Coordinates of C-alpha atoms in Angstrom, one line a residue:
M293 CA -8.1 7.6 -6.0
T294 CA -4.9 6.2 -4.4
I295 CA -3.5 2.9 -5.4
S296 CA 0.0 1.5 -5.0
F297 CA 2.2 0.6 -8.0
Y298 CA 2.1 -3.1 -6.9
D299 CA -1.7 -3.2 -6.4
F300 CA -2.1 -1.7 -9.9
K301 CA 0.3 -4.2 -11.5
N302 CA -1.8 -7.1 -9.9
L303 CA -5.0 -5.9 -11.7
P304 CA -5.9 -7.6 -15.0
D305 CA -4.7 -5.6 -18.0
Y306 CA -8.2 -4.4 -19.0
E307 CA -8.7 -3.0 -15.5
Q308 CA -5.3 -1.3 -15.6
I309 CA -6.3 0.4 -18.9
E310 CA -9.7 1.5 -17.7
M311 CA -8.2 2.9 -14.5
A312 CA -5.5 4.8 -16.3
K313 CA -8.1 6.4 -18.6
K314 CA -10.6 7.2 -15.9
E315 CA -8.5 8.0 -12.9
G316 CA -5.2 9.1 -14.5
H317 CA -4.1 12.6 -15.5
I318 CA -2.7 13.0 -19.0
R319 CA 0.9 14.3 -18.6
E320 CA 2.0 14.1 -22.2
Q321 CA 1.0 12.9 -25.7
R322 CA 3.2 12.5 -28.7
T323 CA 3.1 10.9 -32.1
V324 CA 6.0 9.1 -33.7
N325 CA 5.3 7.8 -37.2
E326 CA 2.1 5.8 -36.9
L327 CA 2.2 5.4 -33.1
K328 CA 0.6 7.7 -30.5
F329 CA 2.0 7.6 -27.0
V330 CA -0.2 8.8 -24.1
L331 CA 1.3 9.2 -20.6
Y332 CA -1.0 9.1 -17.6
E333 CA -0.1 9.8 -14.0
I334 CA -1.8 7.9 -11.3
S335 CA -0.8 8.2 -7.6
C336 CA 3.0 7.8 -7.6
F337 CA 3.4 5.9 -10.9
S338 CA 2.8 6.5 -14.6
V339 CA 1.1 4.5 -17.3
E340 CA 2.0 4.8 -21.0
I341 CA -0.6 3.6 -23.5
I342 CA 0.5 3.1 -27.1
Y343 CA -2.0 3.4 -29.9
K344 CA -1.8 2.7 -33.6
Q345 CA -4.7 3.9 -35.7
D346 CA -6.8 4.4 -32.6
R347 CA -6.3 0.8 -31.4
M348 CA -4.3 0.1 -28.3
T349 CA -1.1 -1.8 -29.1
G350 CA 0.8 -1.7 -25.9
M351 CA 1.1 -0.5 -22.3
N352 CA 4.0 0.3 -20.0
V353 CA 3.9 1.0 -16.3
F354 CA 6.6 3.0 -14.6
E355 CA 7.3 3.8 -10.9
N356 CA 8.0 7.5 -10.3
K357 CA 11.2 7.1 -8.3
A358 CA 11.5 10.9 -7.9
A359 CA 8.4 10.7 -5.7
Y360 CA 10.5 9.0 -3.1
A361 CA 13.5 11.3 -3.2
I362 CA 14.3 13.5 -0.2

C-alpha cells in the first residue's frame, strides 16, 4: 500500500497504529529498561511504536528524508 506521510498523519491515531502494524515492515526492535521500541517502515516514512509491558504508550512518525536525496 502506498500512502503519503501527510495523508497518514491526517488519519486518526488508532488507524495509524493499525496501518503501521498491518502494512508496515518491521525495521528494528529494541528494548531500553522497561520500554520496547518497534520501528515500522511504510511507503517513504517510518512509524515508531513504544510499548511498556505490552501496552502501547506512544507513537512517533518520521519522514525518511533520504528517500528524496539524489
